Amino acid sequence: MTIQAKLIFQKLWSADCQNIGWDESVPEAIAKEWIKIKSDLPNINNIRLPRWRRNEHNNMIELQAFCDASEQAYACVIYSRTTSPTGAYETTLLAAKTKVAPLKRKMTIPKMELCAAVLLAKLLEKITKILTDYDLRMFCWTDSQVVLAWLQGSQTKYEKYITNRTTQITNIVPATNWGYVKSSENPADCATRGLSPSKLVNFSLW
């Protein structure tokens, strides 16, 4: 939900809005976007997120982590998956993060996807420092075949931008822990566009 507001703020910082004074009205199109978001905010009260990891039966927690990017934004989300005494899996939304795409320097979608992977790696690093008492197993997923090739390829043949970021990622999460997920099954996909509270209520993928 917050990524939609971030995108509105970014539009207000764009070249089209630079001549607007602090006490002047924003463009009508942006005002309509904000009013639409604002009117839907009460539906947040209908959203419930279980926070208990359900790991009291054993010390092992799987971290299933996803990342994705669009032209406007990139995002990541991490779920904890534990096993109950009956063998059933319990999955909990653990953490998520979004960022808008830079305005000044336009990037290709593969590079945006790479930035999403960096965002995910950094968030995983924070999570693992918190959950030091547990046996953690990390699984990272992206719908970008290009990013997977960059992570698993030889770093010496890439440009500095890619090498720096892939090294940063693999220093936190080994390339062998990364796999491919279809866009339709990637929960981080919806975070790059945003969802209204009314849609999020019944959006089971997230």
JSON list of N, CA, C and O in Angstrom, two decimals, residues 136-164:
[
{"chain": "A", "resi": 136, "resn": "LEU", "atom": "N", "xyz": [18.61, -21.53, 10.56]},
{"chain": "A", "resi": 136, "resn": "LEU", "atom": "CA", "xyz": [17.98, -20.87, 9.41]},
{"chain": "A", "resi": 136, "resn": "LEU", "atom": "C", "xyz": [18.42, -21.49, 8.09]},
{"chain": "A", "resi": 136, "resn": "LEU", "atom": "O", "xyz": [19.60, -21.78, 7.90]},
{"chain": "A", "resi": 137, "resn": "ARG", "atom": "N", "xyz": [17.47, -21.66, 7.21]},
{"chain": "A", "resi": 137, "resn": "ARG", "atom": "CA", "xyz": [17.76, -22.11, 5.85]},
{"chain": "A", "resi": 137, "resn": "ARG", "atom": "C", "xyz": [17.13, -21.13, 4.88]},
{"chain": "A", "resi": 137, "resn": "ARG", "atom": "O", "xyz": [15.92, -20.92, 4.90]},
{"chain": "A", "resi": 138, "resn": "MET", "atom": "N", "xyz": [17.97, -20.52, 4.04]},
{"chain": "A", "resi": 138, "resn": "MET", "atom": "CA", "xyz": [17.50, -19.45, 3.16]},
{"chain": "A", "resi": 138, "resn": "MET", "atom": "C", "xyz": [17.29, -19.94, 1.72]},
{"chain": "A", "resi": 138, "resn": "MET", "atom": "O", "xyz": [18.15, -20.62, 1.16]},
{"chain": "A", "resi": 139, "resn": "PHE", "atom": "N", "xyz": [16.17, -19.53, 1.16]},
{"chain": "A", "resi": 139, "resn": "PHE", "atom": "CA", "xyz": [15.84, -19.82, -0.24]},
{"chain": "A", "resi": 139, "resn": "PHE", "atom": "C", "xyz": [15.37, -18.52, -0.88]},
{"chain": "A", "resi": 139, "resn": "PHE", "atom": "O", "xyz": [14.38, -17.93, -0.44]},
{"chain": "A", "resi": 140, "resn": "CYS", "atom": "N", "xyz": [16.08, -18.06, -1.90]},
{"chain": "A", "resi": 140, "resn": "CYS", "atom": "CA", "xyz": [15.75, -16.80, -2.56]},
{"chain": "A", "resi": 140, "resn": "CYS", "atom": "C", "xyz": [15.21, -17.05, -3.96]},
{"chain": "A", "resi": 140, "resn": "CYS", "atom": "O", "xyz": [15.71, -17.93, -4.68]},
{"chain": "A", "resi": 141, "resn": "TRP", "atom": "N", "xyz": [14.22, -16.25, -4.34]},
{"chain": "A", "resi": 141, "resn": "TRP", "atom": "CA", "xyz": [13.53, -16.46, -5.61]},
{"chain": "A", "resi": 141, "resn": "TRP", "atom": "C", "xyz": [13.39, -15.16, -6.39]},
{"chain": "A", "resi": 141, "resn": "TRP", "atom": "O", "xyz": [13.07, -14.12, -5.82]},
{"chain": "A", "resi": 142, "resn": "THR", "atom": "N", "xyz": [13.62, -15.25, -7.70]},
{"chain": "A", "resi": 142, "resn": "THR", "atom": "CA", "xyz": [13.44, -14.12, -8.60]},
{"chain": "A", "resi": 142, "resn": "THR", "atom": "C", "xyz": [12.81, -14.63, -9.90]},
{"chain": "A", "resi": 142, "resn": "THR", "atom": "O", "xyz": [13.01, -15.79, -10.27]},
{"chain": "A", "resi": 143, "resn": "ASP", "atom": "N", "xyz": [12.06, -13.77, -10.58]},
{"chain": "A", "resi": 143, "resn": "ASP", "atom": "CA", "xyz": [11.51, -14.17, -11.88]},
{"chain": "A", "resi": 143, "resn": "ASP", "atom": "C", "xyz": [12.38, -13.65, -13.03]},
{"chain": "A", "resi": 143, "resn": "ASP", "atom": "O", "xyz": [11.95, -13.65, -14.19]},
{"chain": "A", "resi": 144, "resn": "SER", "atom": "N", "xyz": [13.59, -13.20, -12.69]},
{"chain": "A", "resi": 144, "resn": "SER", "atom": "CA", "xyz": [14.52, -12.70, -13.71]},
{"chain": "A", "resi": 144, "resn": "SER", "atom": "C", "xyz": [15.61, -13.73, -14.00]},
{"chain": "A", "resi": 144, "resn": "SER", "atom": "O", "xyz": [16.49, -13.97, -13.17]},
{"chain": "A", "resi": 145, "resn": "GLN", "atom": "N", "xyz": [15.56, -14.31, -15.18]},
{"chain": "A", "resi": 145, "resn": "GLN", "atom": "CA", "xyz": [16.60, -15.27, -15.59]},
{"chain": "A", "resi": 145, "resn": "GLN", "atom": "C", "xyz": [17.94, -14.57, -15.75]},
{"chain": "A", "resi": 145, "resn": "GLN", "atom": "O", "xyz": [19.00, -15.19, -15.55]},
{"chain": "A", "resi": 146, "resn": "VAL", "atom": "N", "xyz": [17.90, -13.29, -16.12]},
{"chain": "A", "resi": 146, "resn": "VAL", "atom": "CA", "xyz": [19.14, -12.53, -16.30]},
{"chain": "A", "resi": 146, "resn": "VAL", "atom": "C", "xyz": [19.88, -12.38, -14.97]},
{"chain": "A", "resi": 146, "resn": "VAL", "atom": "O", "xyz": [21.10, -12.59, -14.90]},
{"chain": "A", "resi": 147, "resn": "VAL", "atom": "N", "xyz": [19.15, -12.04, -13.92]},
{"chain": "A", "resi": 147, "resn": "VAL", "atom": "CA", "xyz": [19.76, -11.89, -12.60]},
{"chain": "A", "resi": 147, "resn": "VAL", "atom": "C", "xyz": [20.37, -13.21, -12.14]},
{"chain": "A", "resi": 147, "resn": "VAL", "atom": "O", "xyz": [21.48, -13.25, -11.60]},
{"chain": "A", "resi": 148, "resn": "LEU", "atom": "N", "xyz": [19.65, -14.30, -12.36]},
{"chain": "A", "resi": 148, "resn": "LEU", "atom": "CA", "xyz": [20.18, -15.62, -11.98]},
{"chain": "A", "resi": 148, "resn": "LEU", "atom": "C", "xyz": [21.47, -15.93, -12.73]},
{"chain": "A", "resi": 148, "resn": "LEU", "atom": "O", "xyz": [22.42, -16.47, -12.15]},
{"chain": "A", "resi": 149, "resn": "ALA", "atom": "N", "xyz": [21.51, -15.57, -14.02]},
{"chain": "A", "resi": 149, "resn": "ALA", "atom": "CA", "xyz": [22.73, -15.80, -14.82]},
{"chain": "A", "resi": 149, "resn": "ALA", "atom": "C", "xyz": [23.89, -14.94, -14.29]},
{"chain": "A", "resi": 149, "resn": "ALA", "atom": "O", "xyz": [25.03, -15.40, -14.21]},
{"chain": "A", "resi": 150, "resn": "TRP", "atom": "N", "xyz": [23.59, -13.69, -13.92]},
{"chain": "A", "resi": 150, "resn": "TRP", "atom": "CA", "xyz": [24.63, -12.81, -13.35]},
{"chain": "A", "resi": 150, "resn": "TRP", "atom": "C", "xyz": [25.17, -13.37, -12.04]},
{"chain": "A", "resi": 150, "resn": "TRP", "atom": "O", "xyz": [26.38, -13.35, -11.79]},
{"chain": "A", "resi": 151, "resn": "LEU", "atom": "N", "xyz": [24.28, -13.88, -11.19]},
{"chain": "A", "resi": 151, "resn": "LEU", "atom": "CA", "xyz": [24.69, -14.39, -9.89]},
{"chain": "A", "resi": 151, "resn": "LEU", "atom": "C", "xyz": [25.54, -15.66, -10.01]},
{"chain": "A", "resi": 151, "resn": "LEU", "atom": "O", "xyz": [26.45, -15.90, -9.22]},
{"chain": "A", "resi": 152, "resn": "GLN", "atom": "N", "xyz": [25.21, -16.46, -11.01]},
{"chain": "A", "resi": 152, "resn": "GLN", "atom": "CA", "xyz": [25.86, -17.76, -11.15]},
{"chain": "A", "resi": 152, "resn": "GLN", "atom": "C", "xyz": [27.01, -17.76, -12.15]},
{"chain": "A", "resi": 152, "resn": "GLN", "atom": "O", "xyz": [27.72, -18.76, -12.30]},
{"chain": "A", "resi": 153, "resn": "GLY", "atom": "N", "xyz": [27.22, -16.63, -12.83]},
{"chain": "A", "resi": 153, "resn": "GLY", "atom": "CA", "xyz": [28.28, -16.55, -13.84]},
{"chain": "A", "resi": 153, "resn": "GLY", "atom": "C", "xyz": [29.59, -16.04, -13.27]},
{"chain": "A", "resi": 153, "resn": "GLY", "atom": "O", "xyz": [29.74, -15.81, -12.08]},
{"chain": "A", "resi": 154, "resn": "SER", "atom": "N", "xyz": [30.55, -15.86, -14.16]},
{"chain": "A", "resi": 154, "resn": "SER", "atom": "CA", "xyz": [31.87, -15.36, -13.77]},
{"chain": "A", "resi": 154, "resn": "SER", "atom": "C", "xyz": [31.82, -13.84, -13.62]},
{"chain": "A", "resi": 154, "resn": "SER", "atom": "O", "xyz": [31.47, -13.12, -14.55]},
{"chain": "A", "resi": 155, "resn": "GLN", "atom": "N", "xyz": [32.18, -13.35, -12.43]},
{"chain": "A", "resi": 155, "resn": "GLN", "atom": "CA", "xyz": [32.08, -11.93, -12.13]},
{"chain": "A", "resi": 155, "resn": "GLN", "atom": "C", "xyz": [33.06, -11.09, -12.95]},
{"chain": "A", "resi": 155, "resn": "GLN", "atom": "O", "xyz": [32.85, -9.89, -13.14]},
{"chain": "A", "resi": 156, "resn": "THR", "atom": "N", "xyz": [34.13, -11.67, -13.44]},
{"chain": "A", "resi": 156, "resn": "THR", "atom": "CA", "xyz": [35.17, -10.91, -14.14]},
{"chain": "A", "resi": 156, "resn": "THR", "atom": "C", "xyz": [34.72, -10.41, -15.51]},
{"chain": "A", "resi": 156, "resn": "THR", "atom": "O", "xyz": [35.30, -9.46, -16.04]},
{"chain": "A", "resi": 157, "resn": "LYS", "atom": "N", "xyz": [33.67, -11.01, -16.06]},
{"chain": "A", "resi": 157, "resn": "LYS", "atom": "CA", "xyz": [33.26, -10.61, -17.41]},
{"chain": "A", "resi": 157, "resn": "LYS", "atom": "C", "xyz": [32.17, -9.55, -17.43]},
{"chain": "A", "resi": 157, "resn": "LYS", "atom": "O", "xyz": [31.75, -9.10, -18.49]},
{"chain": "A", "resi": 158, "resn": "TYR", "atom": "N", "xyz": [31.69, -9.13, -16.27]},
{"chain": "A", "resi": 158, "resn": "TYR", "atom": "CA", "xyz": [30.60, -8.16, -16.20]},
{"chain": "A", "resi": 158, "resn": "TYR", "atom": "C", "xyz": [31.12, -6.75, -15.98]},
{"chain": "A", "resi": 158, "resn": "TYR", "atom": "O", "xyz": [32.24, -6.55, -15.50]},
{"chain": "A", "resi": 159, "resn": "GLU", "atom": "N", "xyz": [30.28, -5.77, -16.30]},
{"chain": "A", "resi": 159, "resn": "GLU", "atom": "CA", "xyz": [30.63, -4.38, -16.01]},
{"chain": "A", "resi": 159, "resn": "GLU", "atom": "C", "xyz": [30.63, -4.16, -14.50]},
{"chain": "A", "resi": 159, "resn": "GLU", "atom": "O", "xyz": [30.05, -4.93, -13.74]},
{"chain": "A", "resi": 160, "resn": "LYS", "atom": "N", "xyz": [31.30, -3.10, -14.08]},
{"chain": "A", "resi": 160, "resn": "LYS", "atom": "CA", "xyz": [31.52, -2.85, -12.65]},
{"chain": "A", "resi": 160, "resn": "LYS", "atom": "C", "xyz": [30.20, -2.77, -11.87]},
{"chain": "A", "resi": 160, "resn": "LYS", "atom": "O", "xyz": [30.10, -3.28, -10.74]},
{"chain": "A", "resi": 161, "resn": "TYR", "atom": "N", "xyz": [29.19, -2.15, -12.46]},
{"chain": "A", "resi": 161, "resn": "TYR", "atom": "CA", "xyz": [27.88, -1.99, -11.80]},
{"chain": "A", "resi": 161, "resn": "TYR", "atom": "C", "xyz": [27.31, -3.35, -11.40]},
{"chain": "A", "resi": 161, "resn": "TYR", "atom": "O", "xyz": [26.85, -3.54, -10.26]},
{"chain": "A", "resi": 162, "resn": "ILE", "atom": "N", "xyz": [27.36, -4.29, -12.32]},
{"chain": "A", "resi": 162, "resn": "ILE", "atom": "CA", "xyz": [26.81, -5.62, -12.08]},
{"chain": "A", "resi": 162, "resn": "ILE", "atom": "C", "xyz": [27.69, -6.41, -11.11]},
{"chain": "A", "resi": 162, "resn": "ILE", "atom": "O", "xyz": [27.21, -7.05, -10.17]},
{"chain": "A", "resi": 163, "resn": "THR", "atom": "N", "xyz": [29.00, -6.35, -11.33]},
{"chain": "A", "resi": 163, "resn": "THR", "atom": "CA", "xyz": [29.95, -7.08, -10.47]},
{"chain": "A", "resi": 163, "resn": "THR", "atom": "C", "xyz": [29.82, -6.65, -9.01]},
{"chain": "A", "resi": 163, "resn": "THR", "atom": "O", "xyz": [29.79, -7.50, -8.11]},
{"chain": "A", "resi": 164, "resn": "ASN", "atom": "N", "xyz": [29.76, -5.35, -8.78]},
{"chain": "A", "resi": 164, "resn": "ASN", "atom": "CA", "xyz": [29.66, -4.85, -7.40]},
{"chain": "A", "resi": 164, "resn": "ASN", "atom": "C", "xyz": [28.41, -5.37, -6.70]},
{"chain": "A", "resi": 164, "resn": "ASN", "atom": "O", "xyz": [28.46, -5.78, -5.54]}
]
